[in-house]
C-alpha positions as MATLAB code, in Angstrom:
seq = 'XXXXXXXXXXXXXXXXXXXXXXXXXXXXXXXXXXXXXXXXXXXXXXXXXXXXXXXXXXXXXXXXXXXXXXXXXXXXXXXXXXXXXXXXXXXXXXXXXXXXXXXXXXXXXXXXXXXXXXXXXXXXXXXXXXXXXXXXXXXXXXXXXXXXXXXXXXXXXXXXXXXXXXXXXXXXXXXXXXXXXXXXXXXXXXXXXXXXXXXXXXXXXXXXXXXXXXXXXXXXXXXXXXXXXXXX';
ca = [
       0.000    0.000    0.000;
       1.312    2.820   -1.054;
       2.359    5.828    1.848;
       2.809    8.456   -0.488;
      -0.637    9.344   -0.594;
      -0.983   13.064    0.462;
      -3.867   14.872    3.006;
      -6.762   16.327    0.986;
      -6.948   20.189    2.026;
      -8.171   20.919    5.153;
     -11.779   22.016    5.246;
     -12.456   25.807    5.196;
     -13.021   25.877    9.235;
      -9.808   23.968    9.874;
      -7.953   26.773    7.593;
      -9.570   29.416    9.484;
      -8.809   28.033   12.949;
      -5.081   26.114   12.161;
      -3.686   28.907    9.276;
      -0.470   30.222   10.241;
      -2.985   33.463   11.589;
      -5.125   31.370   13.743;
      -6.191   33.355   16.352;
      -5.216   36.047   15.074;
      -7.313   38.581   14.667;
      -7.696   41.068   17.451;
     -11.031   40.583   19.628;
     -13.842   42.556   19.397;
     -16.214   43.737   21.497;
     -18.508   41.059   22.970;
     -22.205   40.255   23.753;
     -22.934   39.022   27.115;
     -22.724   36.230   27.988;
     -19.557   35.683   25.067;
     -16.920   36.814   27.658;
     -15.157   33.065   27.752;
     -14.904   33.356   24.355;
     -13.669   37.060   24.106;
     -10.966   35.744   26.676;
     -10.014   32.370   25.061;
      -9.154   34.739   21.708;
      -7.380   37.079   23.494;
      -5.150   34.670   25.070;
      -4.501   33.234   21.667;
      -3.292   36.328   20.125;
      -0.987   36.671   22.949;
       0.359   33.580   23.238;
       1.201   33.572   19.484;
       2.562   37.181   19.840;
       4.200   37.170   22.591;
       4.477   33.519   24.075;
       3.978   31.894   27.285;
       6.019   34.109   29.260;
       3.359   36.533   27.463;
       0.347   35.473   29.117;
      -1.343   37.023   32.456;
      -4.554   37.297   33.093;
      -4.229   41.205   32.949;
      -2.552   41.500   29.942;
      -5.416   38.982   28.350;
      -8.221   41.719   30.306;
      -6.510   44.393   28.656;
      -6.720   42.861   25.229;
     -10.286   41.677   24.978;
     -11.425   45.299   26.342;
     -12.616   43.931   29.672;
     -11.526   44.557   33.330;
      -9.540   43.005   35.328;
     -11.924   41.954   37.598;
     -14.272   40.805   34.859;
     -11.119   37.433   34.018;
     -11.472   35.961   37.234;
     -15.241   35.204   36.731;
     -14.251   32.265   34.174;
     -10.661   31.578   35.299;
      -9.378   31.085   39.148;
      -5.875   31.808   37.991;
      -2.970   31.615   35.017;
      -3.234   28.068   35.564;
      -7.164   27.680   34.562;
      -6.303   29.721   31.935;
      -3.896   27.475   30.246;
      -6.070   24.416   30.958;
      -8.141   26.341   28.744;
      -6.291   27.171   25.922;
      -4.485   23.191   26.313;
      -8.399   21.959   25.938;
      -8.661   24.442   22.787;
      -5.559   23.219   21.260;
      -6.483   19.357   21.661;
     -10.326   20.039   20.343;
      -8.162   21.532   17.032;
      -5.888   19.120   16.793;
      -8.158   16.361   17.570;
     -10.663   18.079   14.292;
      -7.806   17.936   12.043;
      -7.149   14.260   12.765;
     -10.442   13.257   12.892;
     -10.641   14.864    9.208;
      -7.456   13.095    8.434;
      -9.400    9.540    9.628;
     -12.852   10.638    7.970;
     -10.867   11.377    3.922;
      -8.460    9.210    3.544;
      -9.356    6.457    1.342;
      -7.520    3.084    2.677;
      -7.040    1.028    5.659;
      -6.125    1.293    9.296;
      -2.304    1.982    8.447;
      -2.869    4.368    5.394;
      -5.269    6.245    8.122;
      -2.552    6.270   10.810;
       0.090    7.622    8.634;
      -2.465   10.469    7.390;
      -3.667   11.612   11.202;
       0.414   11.514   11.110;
       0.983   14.055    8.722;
      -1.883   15.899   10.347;
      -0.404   15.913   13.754;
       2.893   17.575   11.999;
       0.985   20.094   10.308;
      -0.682   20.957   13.158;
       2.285   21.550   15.583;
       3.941   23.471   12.719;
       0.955   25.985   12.148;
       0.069   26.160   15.980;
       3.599   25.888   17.690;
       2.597   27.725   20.708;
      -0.515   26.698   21.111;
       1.114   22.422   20.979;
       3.959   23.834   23.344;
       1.205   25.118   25.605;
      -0.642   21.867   25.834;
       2.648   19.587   26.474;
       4.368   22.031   28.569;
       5.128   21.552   32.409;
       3.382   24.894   32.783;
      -0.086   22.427   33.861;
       1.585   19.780   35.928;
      -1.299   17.434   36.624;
      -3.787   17.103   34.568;
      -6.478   15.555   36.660;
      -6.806   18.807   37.880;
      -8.776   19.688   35.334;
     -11.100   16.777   34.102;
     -11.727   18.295   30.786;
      -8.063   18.884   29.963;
      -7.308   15.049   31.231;
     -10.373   13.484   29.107;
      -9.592   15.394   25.742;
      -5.783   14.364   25.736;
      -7.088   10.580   26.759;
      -9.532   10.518   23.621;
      -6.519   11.478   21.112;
      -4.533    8.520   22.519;
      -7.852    6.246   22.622;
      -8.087    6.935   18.823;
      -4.475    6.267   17.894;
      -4.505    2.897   19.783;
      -8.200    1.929   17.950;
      -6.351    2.790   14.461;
      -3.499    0.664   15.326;
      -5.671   -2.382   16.633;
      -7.702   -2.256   13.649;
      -4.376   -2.456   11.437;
      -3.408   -4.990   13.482;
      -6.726   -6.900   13.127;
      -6.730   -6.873    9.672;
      -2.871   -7.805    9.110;
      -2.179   -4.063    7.800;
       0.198   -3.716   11.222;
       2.339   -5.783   12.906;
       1.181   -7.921   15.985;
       2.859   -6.894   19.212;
       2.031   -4.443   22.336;
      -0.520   -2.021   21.765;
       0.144    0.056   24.080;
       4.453    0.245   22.908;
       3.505    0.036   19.199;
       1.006    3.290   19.810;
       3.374    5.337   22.068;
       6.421    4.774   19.347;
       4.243    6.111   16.580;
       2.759    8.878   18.503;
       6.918    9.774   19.403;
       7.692   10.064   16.069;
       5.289   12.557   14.700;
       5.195   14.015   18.323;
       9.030   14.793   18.528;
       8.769   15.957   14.774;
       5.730   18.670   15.399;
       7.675   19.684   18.033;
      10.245   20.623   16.522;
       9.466   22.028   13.922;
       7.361   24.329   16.467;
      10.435   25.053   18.196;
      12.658   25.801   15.173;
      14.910   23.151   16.023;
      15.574   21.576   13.044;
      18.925   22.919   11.233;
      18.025   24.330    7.289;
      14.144   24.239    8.122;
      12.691   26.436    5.744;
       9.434   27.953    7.714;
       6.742   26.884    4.449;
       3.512   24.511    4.299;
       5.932   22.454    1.238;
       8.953   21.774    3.881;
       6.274   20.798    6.390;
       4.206   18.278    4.376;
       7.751   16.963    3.036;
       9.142   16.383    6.553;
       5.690   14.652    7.664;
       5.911   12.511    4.514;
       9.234   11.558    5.115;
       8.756   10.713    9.227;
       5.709    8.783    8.356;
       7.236    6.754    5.738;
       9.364    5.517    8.170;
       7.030    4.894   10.590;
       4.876    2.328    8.197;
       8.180    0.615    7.748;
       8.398   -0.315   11.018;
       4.767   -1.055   11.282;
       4.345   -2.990    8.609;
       4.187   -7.219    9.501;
       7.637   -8.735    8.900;
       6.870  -12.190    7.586;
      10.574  -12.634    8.550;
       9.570  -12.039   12.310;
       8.129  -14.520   14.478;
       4.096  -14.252   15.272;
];
């Protein structure tokens, strides 16, 4: 089966909310009753703008046109806050893979290497916003149940793609649990950095991107794929 196959384009919403501007566009005023929102978009703009370091719950007031005061109805402190934005981040990222599953024509594997790509081309058009959710700046998750339960459904779906591949001889038998945390590493560690601009002669386009996901997830099917060589 061939691995080669690229991602359709990504829906007109996912565009909107992933682009390269996502979240960018300064907040307006809000209705009431919208004041969540007007604070969720205000964070965004300054955590792509000016980074974690960026973020206070003052500076995010200030921003959205709202006092002080008024941030602390929705958010108990900088920490809720970034639960917040972490649970935006994996809703995104769990849309674009879900698209990834939902039009790609193939099996099991050929889905798992396009929610692959996906995952890359997320981290590289939201590189704060992934940084944010696997940063040490939320140190326990159970803390906030809705944080906790959206990463736990992205994992759930990985290991359901890879025990369907394995069901139907597309992927290797072996430990699901080992086989899904290696090929969540590998596009993991690539997003990342490639959000973090850590990868020597990166040039900063949507064709270097979608060229370094190919290539990662090639070699990921390689190593997926059964071995008739290798013992059952």
């Amino acid at each position: 089966m061939s691995t080669t196959r690229h991602m359709p384009p990504n829906p007109p919403l996912l565009v909107a909310s992933l682009g390269a501007d996502a979240g960018a566009e300064t907040p307006r005023s809000y209705h009431h009753g919208d004041l969540r929102n007007a604070l969720q978009q205000s964070a965004l703009v300054l955590l792509r703008d000016k980074g974690l370091e960026g973020l206070s719950l003052r500076e995010i007031s200030k921003v959205a046109g709202v006092s002080h005061a008024a941030a602390y109805r929705h958010y108990a402190d900088k920490q809720a806050l970034l639960a917040d934005l972490s649970i935006v981040g994996f809703e995104q990222l769990t849309q674009m893979v879900e698209h990834a599953l939902a039009s790609t024509l193939g099996g099991p594997l050929a889905q798992l290497l396009a929610t692959g790509r996906a995952y890359v081309v997320f981290g590289a058009r939201q590189p704060q916003l992934l940084q944010l959710m696997f940063s040490n700046a939320i140190p326990d998750w159970q803390a906030f149940p809705e944080l906790a339960s959206v990463g736990q459904a992205l994992t759930q779906s990985l290991q359901h793609t890879i025990a369907q591949g394995q069901q139907c001889g597309e992927i290797r038998a072996g430990d699901l649990a080992s086989l899904s945390m290696a090929a969540w590493s590998m596009v993991h560690g690539l997003a990342m950095l490639l959000a973090g601009k850590r990868i020597p002669g990166a040039l900063p386009d949507e064709a270097y991107v979608q060229q370094a996901a190919e290539q990662c997830v090639n070699v990921l099917a390689k190593g997926l794929r059964p071995d008739p060589e290798r013992p059952a």
